[in-house]
Coordinates of C-alpha atoms and ligand atoms in Angstrom, one line a residue:
M849 CA -22.0 3.3 10.6
T850 CA -22.1 4.2 7.0
K851 CA -22.0 7.9 6.4
K852 CA -24.5 8.7 3.6
R853 CA -23.5 12.0 2.3
F854 CA -24.4 13.0 -1.2
P855 CA -23.1 16.1 -2.9
A856 CA -25.2 19.3 -2.9
G857 CA -27.1 19.4 -6.2
F858 CA -27.1 15.6 -6.6
L859 CA -29.5 14.8 -9.4
W860 CA -31.9 12.5 -7.7
G861 CA -34.7 11.5 -10.2
G862 CA -36.1 8.7 -12.2
A863 CA -35.8 7.3 -15.7
V864 CA -37.9 6.1 -18.6
A865 CA -37.6 5.9 -22.4
A866 CA -40.0 7.3 -24.9
H867 CA -41.1 4.1 -26.5
Q868 CA -41.7 2.4 -23.2
V869 CA -44.1 5.0 -21.8
E870 CA -45.5 7.4 -24.5
G871 CA -47.7 5.1 -26.6
A872 CA -49.5 7.3 -29.3
Y873 CA -47.3 5.5 -31.8
D874 CA -49.0 7.0 -34.8
T875 CA -50.1 10.3 -33.4
G876 CA -48.6 13.7 -34.2
G877 CA -47.0 12.5 -37.4
K878 CA -44.9 9.9 -35.7
G879 CA -43.5 7.2 -37.9
L880 CA -43.0 3.6 -36.9
S881 CA -39.9 2.7 -34.8
V882 CA -38.2 -0.6 -34.2
A883 CA -40.1 -0.8 -30.9
D884 CA -43.4 -0.7 -32.8
V885 CA -42.8 -4.0 -34.6
M886 CA -42.0 -6.1 -31.5
T887 CA -44.6 -8.3 -29.9
A888 CA -44.8 -9.2 -26.2
A889 CA -43.1 -12.3 -24.6
G890 CA -43.0 -14.1 -21.3
N891 CA -40.4 -14.1 -18.6
R892 CA -37.7 -16.1 -20.4
D893 CA -38.6 -15.9 -24.0
E894 CA -37.8 -13.4 -26.7
R895 CA -40.1 -10.8 -28.3
R896 CA -40.7 -11.5 -31.9
I897 CA -39.8 -8.9 -34.5
T898 CA -42.5 -8.8 -37.2
A899 CA -42.1 -7.5 -40.8
G900 CA -43.9 -4.2 -40.2
V901 CA -47.1 -3.9 -38.2
Q902 CA -49.1 -7.1 -38.8
A903 CA -52.9 -7.5 -38.3
G904 CA -53.7 -9.8 -35.4
E905 CA -50.5 -9.2 -33.5
F906 CA -50.3 -7.3 -30.2
Y907 CA -47.6 -4.6 -29.9
P908 CA -47.4 -3.3 -26.3
N909 CA -45.5 -0.2 -27.2
H910 CA -48.2 1.2 -29.4
E911 CA -50.2 2.4 -26.3
A912 CA -47.6 1.8 -23.6
V913 CA -48.8 3.8 -20.6
D914 CA -50.1 6.7 -22.6
F915 CA -47.5 9.2 -21.2
Y916 CA -47.9 11.2 -24.5
H917 CA -51.3 12.3 -23.2
R918 CA -50.8 11.9 -19.5
Y919 CA -47.4 13.6 -19.0
P920 CA -48.8 16.6 -17.0
E921 CA -50.3 14.2 -14.4
D922 CA -47.1 12.1 -14.3
V923 CA -44.6 14.9 -14.1
K924 CA -46.7 16.3 -11.2
L925 CA -46.3 13.0 -9.4
F926 CA -42.5 13.0 -10.1
A927 CA -42.4 16.5 -8.6
E928 CA -44.3 15.2 -5.6
M929 CA -41.6 12.6 -5.1
G930 CA -39.1 15.5 -5.2
F931 CA -37.4 14.6 -8.4
K932 CA -34.5 17.0 -9.3
S933 CA -34.1 15.3 -12.7
F934 CA -36.1 13.2 -15.1
R935 CA -34.4 11.0 -17.7
T936 CA -36.3 10.2 -20.9
S937 CA -35.5 9.9 -24.6
I938 CA -36.7 11.7 -27.6
A939 CA -38.5 9.3 -29.9
W940 CA -36.4 9.7 -33.1
S941 CA -39.5 8.8 -35.3
R942 CA -41.5 11.7 -33.8
I943 CA -38.9 14.1 -35.1
F944 CA -37.9 12.3 -38.3
P945 CA -40.8 9.9 -38.9
Q946 CA -39.0 8.0 -41.7
G947 CA -35.5 8.9 -40.5
D948 CA -34.3 10.2 -43.9
E949 CA -36.3 13.4 -44.3
L950 CA -34.4 16.7 -44.6
E951 CA -36.7 18.6 -42.2
P952 CA -38.0 17.7 -38.8
N953 CA -41.6 17.2 -37.9
E954 CA -42.9 20.3 -36.0
E955 CA -45.6 18.4 -34.1
G956 CA -43.0 16.0 -32.7
L957 CA -40.7 18.9 -31.7
A958 CA -43.6 20.7 -30.1
F959 CA -44.4 17.7 -27.9
Y960 CA -41.0 17.7 -26.2
D961 CA -41.2 21.5 -25.8
R962 CA -44.3 20.9 -23.8
L963 CA -42.8 18.0 -21.8
F964 CA -39.6 19.9 -21.0
D965 CA -41.5 23.0 -20.0
E966 CA -43.6 20.9 -17.7
C967 CA -40.5 19.5 -16.0
H968 CA -39.0 23.0 -15.6
K969 CA -42.3 24.2 -14.0
Y970 CA -41.2 22.0 -11.0
E971 CA -37.5 22.6 -11.4
I972 CA -36.9 19.1 -12.7
E973 CA -33.8 18.9 -15.0
P974 CA -34.4 16.8 -18.1
V975 CA -31.7 14.2 -18.9
V976 CA -32.3 13.2 -22.5
T977 CA -31.1 10.2 -24.5
L978 CA -31.0 10.7 -28.2
S979 CA -31.3 7.0 -29.2
H980 CA -32.9 4.6 -26.8
F981 CA -33.9 1.5 -28.8
E982 CA -36.3 3.4 -31.1
M983 CA -34.7 4.0 -34.5
P984 CA -37.2 4.8 -37.3
Y985 CA -38.3 1.5 -38.8
H986 CA -37.9 2.9 -42.3
L987 CA -34.2 3.2 -41.7
V988 CA -34.2 -0.6 -41.0
T989 CA -36.1 -1.6 -44.2
E990 CA -34.3 0.9 -46.5
Y991 CA -30.8 1.1 -45.2
G992 CA -30.4 -1.9 -42.9
G993 CA -30.1 0.5 -39.9
F994 CA -26.5 1.0 -38.7
R995 CA -25.3 -1.5 -41.3
S996 CA -25.1 1.6 -43.5
R997 CA -22.7 4.5 -43.1
K998 CA -25.6 6.7 -44.3
T999 CA -27.3 6.2 -41.0
I1000 CA -24.6 8.3 -39.3
E1001 CA -25.8 11.2 -41.3
F1002 CA -29.5 10.6 -40.4
F1003 CA -28.6 10.3 -36.7
T1004 CA -26.5 13.5 -36.7
R1005 CA -29.3 15.4 -38.5
F1006 CA -31.7 14.3 -35.8
A1007 CA -29.2 15.3 -33.1
R1008 CA -28.6 18.7 -34.6
A1009 CA -32.4 19.3 -34.9
V1010 CA -33.1 18.5 -31.2
F1011 CA -29.9 20.2 -29.9
T1012 CA -30.9 23.3 -31.7
R1013 CA -34.5 23.2 -30.6
Y1014 CA -33.9 22.5 -26.9
Q1015 CA -30.6 24.3 -26.4
D1016 CA -32.1 26.4 -23.6
K1017 CA -34.2 23.6 -22.1
V1018 CA -31.9 20.6 -21.9
T1019 CA -28.3 20.6 -20.5
Y1020 CA -27.7 16.8 -19.9
W1021 CA -27.7 14.5 -22.9
L1022 CA -26.8 10.9 -23.6
T1023 CA -26.0 9.7 -27.1
F1024 CA -26.8 5.9 -27.4
N1025 CA -28.6 4.0 -24.7
E1026 CA -26.7 0.9 -23.5
I1027 CA -24.6 1.0 -26.7
N1028 CA -22.7 -2.1 -25.4
N1029 CA -25.8 -4.4 -25.1
Q1030 CA -24.9 -5.6 -28.6
T1031 CA -21.9 -7.4 -27.1
N1032 CA -24.6 -10.0 -27.0
Y1033 CA -24.6 -10.0 -30.8
D1034 CA -26.2 -13.5 -31.1
R1035 CA -29.4 -12.4 -29.5
A1036 CA -31.7 -11.0 -32.1
F1037 CA -33.3 -8.5 -29.7
T1038 CA -30.0 -6.6 -29.0
L1039 CA -28.8 -6.1 -32.5
F1040 CA -32.3 -5.0 -33.6
T1041 CA -32.9 -2.6 -30.7
N1042 CA -29.4 -1.1 -30.6
S1043 CA -28.7 -1.0 -34.3
G1044 CA -31.8 -1.8 -36.4
I1045 CA -30.1 -4.9 -37.7
Q1046 CA -31.4 -8.4 -38.2
A1047 CA -28.5 -10.8 -38.8
Q1048 CA -29.0 -13.1 -41.8
P1049 CA -28.4 -16.8 -41.7
G1050 CA -24.8 -17.7 -42.4
E1051 CA -23.7 -14.1 -41.6
D1052 CA -21.0 -13.5 -39.0
A1053 CA -23.1 -11.5 -36.5
E1054 CA -19.9 -10.5 -34.5
A1055 CA -18.4 -8.7 -37.5
V1056 CA -21.8 -7.1 -38.3
M1057 CA -22.0 -5.9 -34.7
Y1058 CA -18.5 -4.4 -34.8
Q1059 CA -19.2 -2.5 -38.0
A1060 CA -22.5 -1.1 -36.7
A1061 CA -21.0 -0.2 -33.4
H1062 CA -18.1 1.6 -35.1
Y1063 CA -20.6 3.7 -37.1
E1064 CA -22.4 4.4 -33.8
V1065 CA -19.4 5.6 -31.9
V1066 CA -18.5 7.8 -34.9
A1067 CA -22.1 9.1 -34.9
S1068 CA -21.8 9.7 -31.2
S1069 CA -18.5 11.6 -31.6
L1070 CA -20.1 13.8 -34.3
A1071 CA -23.1 14.5 -32.1
V1072 CA -20.9 15.6 -29.2
Q1073 CA -19.1 18.0 -31.6
I1074 CA -22.3 19.4 -33.0
G1075 CA -23.9 19.7 -29.5
H1076 CA -20.9 21.6 -28.1
S1077 CA -20.9 24.0 -31.1
I1078 CA -24.6 24.8 -30.5
N1079 CA -24.3 25.2 -26.7
P1080 CA -20.8 24.9 -25.1
G1081 CA -22.6 24.4 -21.8
F1082 CA -24.1 21.0 -22.9
Q1083 CA -23.0 18.0 -20.9
I1084 CA -23.1 15.1 -23.3
G1085 CA -22.5 11.6 -22.1
A1086 CA -22.0 8.1 -23.3
M1087 CA -24.2 5.4 -21.8
V1088 CA -23.3 1.7 -21.2
A1089 CA -25.0 -1.2 -19.5
F1090 CA -22.6 -1.9 -16.6
S1091 CA -23.0 -5.5 -15.8
P1092 CA -19.5 -6.4 -14.5
V1093 CA -18.2 -9.8 -15.5
Y1094 CA -16.6 -11.6 -12.6
P1095 CA -14.3 -14.7 -13.0
A1096 CA -16.2 -17.8 -11.8
S1097 CA -13.0 -19.0 -10.0
D1098 CA -9.4 -17.9 -9.1
K1099 CA -8.1 -20.2 -12.0
P1100 CA -5.9 -17.8 -14.0
R1101 CA -7.7 -18.8 -17.2
D1102 CA -11.0 -17.7 -15.7
V1103 CA -9.5 -14.5 -14.5
F1104 CA -8.2 -13.7 -17.9
K1105 CA -11.5 -14.7 -19.5
A1106 CA -13.3 -12.2 -17.3
Q1107 CA -10.8 -9.5 -18.2
R1108 CA -11.4 -10.1 -21.9
A1109 CA -15.1 -10.1 -21.2
M1110 CA -14.8 -6.7 -19.5
Q1111 CA -12.7 -5.4 -22.5
A1112 CA -15.3 -6.7 -24.9
R1113 CA -18.2 -5.1 -23.0
F1114 CA -16.5 -1.8 -22.4
W1115 CA -14.5 -0.9 -25.5
F1116 CA -17.5 1.2 -26.5
S1117 CA -17.0 3.5 -23.5
D1118 CA -13.2 3.3 -23.9
V1119 CA -13.6 4.8 -27.4
Q1120 CA -16.2 7.3 -26.4
V1121 CA -14.2 8.5 -23.4
E1122 CA -10.7 8.2 -24.7
G1123 CA -11.3 8.9 -28.4
Q1124 CA -9.4 5.8 -29.6
Y1125 CA -9.7 2.1 -30.0
P1126 CA -8.0 0.0 -27.3
T1127 CA -5.0 -1.9 -28.7
W1128 CA -6.4 -5.4 -28.0
L1129 CA -9.4 -4.6 -30.2
S1130 CA -7.4 -3.3 -33.2
Q1131 CA -5.4 -6.6 -32.9
Y1132 CA -8.6 -8.6 -32.6
F1133 CA -10.0 -7.1 -35.8
Q1134 CA -6.9 -8.1 -37.6
S1135 CA -6.6 -11.6 -36.3
K1136 CA -10.3 -12.2 -37.0
Q1137 CA -9.8 -10.7 -40.5
F1138 CA -12.9 -8.6 -40.1
D1139 CA -13.1 -6.4 -43.1
L1140 CA -14.3 -3.2 -41.4
D1141 CA -15.0 0.2 -42.9
I1142 CA -13.0 2.4 -40.5
T1143 CA -11.5 5.5 -42.1
A1144 CA -8.8 7.9 -40.9
A1145 CA -11.5 10.7 -40.8
D1146 CA -13.5 8.5 -38.4
L1147 CA -10.6 8.0 -36.1
A1148 CA -10.0 11.8 -36.1
N1149 CA -13.6 12.4 -35.2
L1150 CA -13.5 9.9 -32.4
K1151 CA -10.6 12.0 -30.9
K1152 CA -12.5 15.2 -31.3
G1153 CA -15.9 14.1 -30.0
T1154 CA -15.1 12.6 -26.6
V1155 CA -17.9 12.7 -24.0
D1156 CA -18.2 15.0 -20.9
Y1157 CA -19.4 12.3 -18.5
L1158 CA -20.3 8.6 -18.5
G1159 CA -23.9 7.4 -17.8
F1160 CA -24.6 3.8 -17.1
S1161 CA -27.3 1.4 -16.1
Y1162 CA -26.7 -1.1 -13.3
Y1163 CA -29.0 -4.0 -12.7
M1164 CA -26.9 -7.1 -12.1
S1165 CA -23.5 -8.7 -12.3
F1166 CA -22.4 -11.6 -14.6
A1167 CA -19.8 -14.3 -14.1
T1168 CA -17.8 -16.2 -16.7
Q1169 CA -15.6 -19.3 -17.0
A1170 CA -12.9 -20.2 -19.6
S1171 CA -13.5 -23.4 -21.5
D1172 CA -10.6 -25.8 -22.0
H1173 CA -10.2 -25.0 -25.7
E1174 CA -10.0 -21.2 -25.8
D1175 CA -7.8 -19.9 -28.6
D1176 CA -5.4 -17.1 -27.8
Q1177 CA -8.0 -14.4 -28.4
F1178 CA -10.3 -15.7 -25.7
S1179 CA -13.2 -14.5 -27.8
Y1180 CA -16.2 -13.6 -25.7
N1181 CA -19.7 -14.5 -26.7
E1182 CA -22.2 -13.3 -24.2
A1183 CA -24.8 -15.8 -25.4
T1184 CA -22.7 -18.8 -24.4
D1185 CA -19.9 -17.7 -22.0
L1186 CA -21.8 -16.6 -18.9
V1187 CA -22.3 -18.9 -15.8
T1188 CA -24.6 -18.6 -12.8
N1189 CA -23.0 -16.9 -9.8
Q1190 CA -23.9 -19.1 -6.8
F1191 CA -23.2 -16.3 -4.3
V1192 CA -25.9 -13.9 -5.4
P1193 CA -29.7 -14.2 -5.6
Q1194 CA -31.7 -13.8 -8.8
S1195 CA -34.8 -11.8 -9.6
D1196 CA -37.9 -13.6 -11.0
W1197 CA -36.5 -12.9 -14.4
G1198 CA -33.1 -14.5 -13.6
W1199 CA -31.2 -11.2 -13.2
Q1200 CA -28.5 -11.6 -10.6
V1201 CA -29.0 -9.1 -7.8
D1202 CA -25.7 -7.8 -6.5
P1203 CA -25.7 -4.4 -4.8
Q1204 CA -22.0 -4.4 -4.0
G1205 CA -21.4 -4.8 -7.8
L1206 CA -22.6 -1.1 -8.0
R1207 CA -19.7 0.0 -5.8
Y1208 CA -17.4 -2.2 -7.9
A1209 CA -18.8 -0.6 -11.1
L1210 CA -18.3 2.9 -9.8
N1211 CA -14.7 2.2 -8.7
W1212 CA -13.9 0.4 -11.9
M1213 CA -15.1 3.2 -14.1
N1214 CA -13.6 5.9 -11.9
D1215 CA -10.2 4.2 -12.1
R1216 CA -10.4 3.8 -15.9
Y1217 CA -12.1 6.9 -17.1
H1218 CA -11.6 9.7 -14.6
L1219 CA -14.9 11.4 -15.6
P1220 CA -18.0 12.2 -13.6
L1221 CA -20.4 9.2 -13.5
F1222 CA -24.1 9.2 -13.6
V1223 CA -26.2 6.2 -12.6
V1224 CA -29.0 6.7 -15.1
E1225 CA -30.7 3.3 -14.5
N1226 CA -31.0 0.9 -11.6
G1227 CA -33.9 -1.1 -10.4
I1228 CA -35.7 -4.4 -10.2
G1229 CA -38.5 -5.8 -12.4
A1230 CA -41.0 -7.5 -10.2
I1231 CA -44.7 -8.6 -10.1
D1232 CA -46.6 -6.0 -8.0
E1233 CA -50.0 -6.6 -6.5
L1234 CA -52.5 -3.7 -6.4
T1235 CA -54.7 -4.1 -3.3
A1236 CA -58.4 -3.4 -3.3
D1237 CA -57.7 0.0 -1.7
H1238 CA -55.1 0.8 -4.4
Q1239 CA -51.9 0.3 -2.6
V1240 CA -48.8 -1.6 -3.6
H1241 CA -46.6 -2.9 -0.9
D1242 CA -43.4 -3.2 -2.8
Q1243 CA -40.9 -3.7 0.1
Y1244 CA -38.7 -5.9 -2.3
R1245 CA -38.2 -2.8 -4.5
I1246 CA -37.4 -0.6 -1.5
D1247 CA -34.9 -3.2 -0.3
Y1248 CA -33.2 -3.4 -3.7
L1249 CA -32.9 0.4 -4.1
H1250 CA -31.9 0.8 -0.5
D1251 CA -29.0 -1.6 -0.8
H1252 CA -27.8 -0.1 -4.1
I1253 CA -28.0 3.5 -2.8
A1254 CA -26.1 2.4 0.3
Q1255 CA -23.3 1.0 -2.0
M1256 CA -23.3 4.2 -4.1
A1257 CA -22.9 6.2 -0.9
L1258 CA -19.9 4.1 0.0
A1259 CA -18.4 4.7 -3.4
I1260 CA -18.9 8.4 -3.0
N1261 CA -17.8 8.7 0.7
E1262 CA -15.2 6.0 1.1
D1263 CA -13.8 5.8 -2.4
G1264 CA -14.1 9.4 -3.6
V1265 CA -16.0 8.6 -6.8
D1266 CA -17.6 11.6 -8.5
V1267 CA -21.3 10.7 -9.0
M1268 CA -23.5 13.3 -10.6
G1269 CA -26.9 11.7 -9.9
Y1270 CA -29.1 8.7 -9.7
T1271 CA -32.2 8.1 -11.9
P1272 CA -33.6 4.7 -11.0
W1273 CA -35.5 2.6 -13.5
S1274 CA -38.2 3.4 -13.6
A1275 CA -40.0 6.6 -12.7
I1276 CA -43.3 5.0 -13.5
D1277 CA -44.3 1.5 -14.7
I1278 CA -43.2 1.0 -18.3
V1279 CA -43.3 -1.7 -21.0
S1280 CA -40.3 -3.9 -20.4
A1281 CA -37.7 -3.5 -23.2
S1282 CA -36.7 -7.1 -23.4
T1283 CA -40.0 -8.9 -22.8
G1284 CA -42.7 -6.3 -23.7
Q1285 CA -44.5 -7.1 -20.5
L1286 CA -46.2 -4.6 -18.3
S1287 CA -46.1 -7.1 -15.4
K1288 CA -42.3 -6.8 -15.2
R1289 CA -42.8 -3.6 -13.2
Y1290 CA -40.1 -1.2 -12.2
G1291 CA -41.9 2.0 -11.3
F1292 CA -42.6 4.0 -8.1
I1293 CA -46.0 4.7 -9.7
Y1294 CA -48.2 1.8 -10.5
V1295 CA -50.1 2.0 -13.8
D1296 CA -53.3 -0.1 -14.1
R1297 CA -52.4 -1.8 -17.3
N1298 CA -51.9 -5.5 -18.0
D1299 CA -49.8 -7.5 -20.3
D1300 CA -52.7 -8.0 -22.8
G1301 CA -53.3 -4.2 -23.0
S1302 CA -56.4 -4.2 -20.7
G1303 CA -56.6 -1.8 -17.7
S1304 CA -57.8 1.7 -17.0
L1305 CA -54.3 3.3 -17.2
A1306 CA -55.0 5.0 -13.7
R1307 CA -51.9 5.8 -11.7
Y1308 CA -51.3 4.8 -8.0
R1309 CA -48.4 5.6 -5.7
K1310 CA -46.6 2.5 -4.5
D1311 CA -45.0 2.2 -1.0
S1312 CA -41.6 2.8 -2.8
F1313 CA -43.0 6.2 -3.9
Y1314 CA -43.1 7.5 -0.3
W1315 CA -39.9 5.8 0.6
Y1316 CA -38.0 7.5 -2.3
Q1317 CA -39.7 10.8 -1.5
R1318 CA -38.0 10.6 1.9
V1319 CA -34.7 9.6 0.4
I1320 CA -34.7 12.7 -1.8
A1321 CA -36.0 15.0 0.9
T1322 CA -33.0 14.0 3.1
N1323 CA -30.5 14.0 0.2
G1324 CA -29.9 10.4 0.8
A1325 CA -29.3 10.7 4.5
D1326 CA -32.4 8.7 5.5
L1327 CA -32.6 5.4 3.6
E1328 CA -34.2 3.6 6.6
M1329 CA -37.7 5.0 6.7
T1330 CA -40.2 2.2 6.9
V1331 CA -43.5 2.8 5.2
G1332 CA -46.2 2.8 7.7
D1333 CA -49.8 2.3 7.0
A1334 CA -50.6 4.3 4.0
D1335 CA -54.2 5.2 5.0
D1336 CA -53.4 8.8 4.4
Q1337 CA -52.4 8.2 0.8
P1338 CA -54.2 10.6 -1.5
D1339 CA -56.1 8.8 -4.2
Ligands
P53_1142 P1 -36.1 -4.8 -19.2 C1 -30.5 -5.9 -20.8 C2 -29.6 -5.8 -19.7 C3 -29.6 -4.7 -18.9 C4 -30.5 -3.6 -19.2 O1 -34.8 -4.0 -18.8 C5 -31.3 -3.7 -20.3 C6 -31.3 -4.8 -21.1 C7 -32.2 -4.9 -22.3 O2 -33.4 -5.5 -21.9 O3 -32.1 -2.7 -20.7 C8 -32.3 -1.5 -19.9 O4 -37.2 -3.9 -19.5 C9 -32.9 -0.5 -20.8 C10 -34.3 -0.2 -20.5 C11 -35.0 -1.4 -19.9 C12 -34.3 -1.7 -18.6 O5 -32.9 -1.9 -18.8 O6 -35.7 -5.7 -20.3 O7 -32.1 0.7 -21.0 O8 -34.9 0.3 -21.7 O9 -36.3 -1.3 -19.8 C13 -34.8 -2.9 -18.0 O10 -36.4 -5.6 -18.0

């Protein structure tokens, strides 16, 4: 029998990001962000990035699910589920519409005052990401995003403005969402959303990624220092996408390839937690002859601005295999070096579902970092069907979350891992980051909106809403409740 004990004060909640829920893309003085110039795609293809907002294109993030106007209703539903925490991001382009202004936009700041006040009304603790795939688009066109060292300054100005403004309303912060997604540097989407960069033909995207990521870890370390100077009680975390990379076989070359893949995916958090580059990476920069702008002052800041905790998303695991002609570096390219794991099932979007991988993740990070861990995303994108009487029987979502929470309980109880909280993705249906679809649904709350932007935007509680309500009410002791007939669902 699994004991499912969660610590007192465990931060059960749910997560979203500003650009995926708010909409109101040009309201309240907001400027365009990178998310506002991406179209919608299908299950396996890429969103297109257009040169600014073009007539005749559909941009799903422009309206998203209208959280900007409907947040009182939505936060009330989160409170009904029993949320202790709510993770969202601050849309950078609401606060600094162009990104390079000297003063913040008061209307943008006032919106998040209202949102955080609404959360506190129900004793819901906000967990706030500074940069979640929503850099001001002007920084892309004028400065090449994080190609430019100047963007460090724009980011820290933004961080200082919001740390100052919300110093009494927000305790838990995260600097860059899934900063390590750009390990997949050959995929246009990740370099653009993480760093505001579009690689040019003939350019070495890997070198470009390492330079941008260096500026970002420096920006993160400066933000940590600024935050702690404003409020020493702030808990400021890093955030990585934790998809562990398993070796496809017990062949030593495959095992080493997987180790290199883990190093390549997690040097970001190594630097943010330990304050220095791992030795393999310094060597790699040299042998690859990347000409990177890394100064002594940067390295000193990395040491001074280490994070208080580590947040991570967990959706899936990966597997890799060495080719017969690896050089000694065993370079890892995520676009080409992953193989299908025959031992785990896949979601409709090809994501490999592996609950035990979450226990693996928690142990791996606990061994390596010795910091509190926060599961700030976990969930499954699936097609949901709204019945005529407005129900959604999403047993597959309950099963997915059930199995992952059970593994998290094992990590806590059997392995002694310090886990601060769990904010599954997503609190409410959102616009998918990678596809722009609404139909890749993640929420406990169904939003009547379709991929083409049609729909009433009405909210409905899914079966998983009631299940998760029970999980939180029992502090994770009861994961087994089956959702009976939901006739008594309020409308
Ligand atoms: P979507 C890739 C791998 C793991 C997580 O993703 C990822 C991505 C990027 O797509 O993104 C995170 O919507 C991200 C959220 C996103 C969520 O996972 O592509 O932090 O913004 O919505 C789910 O299915």
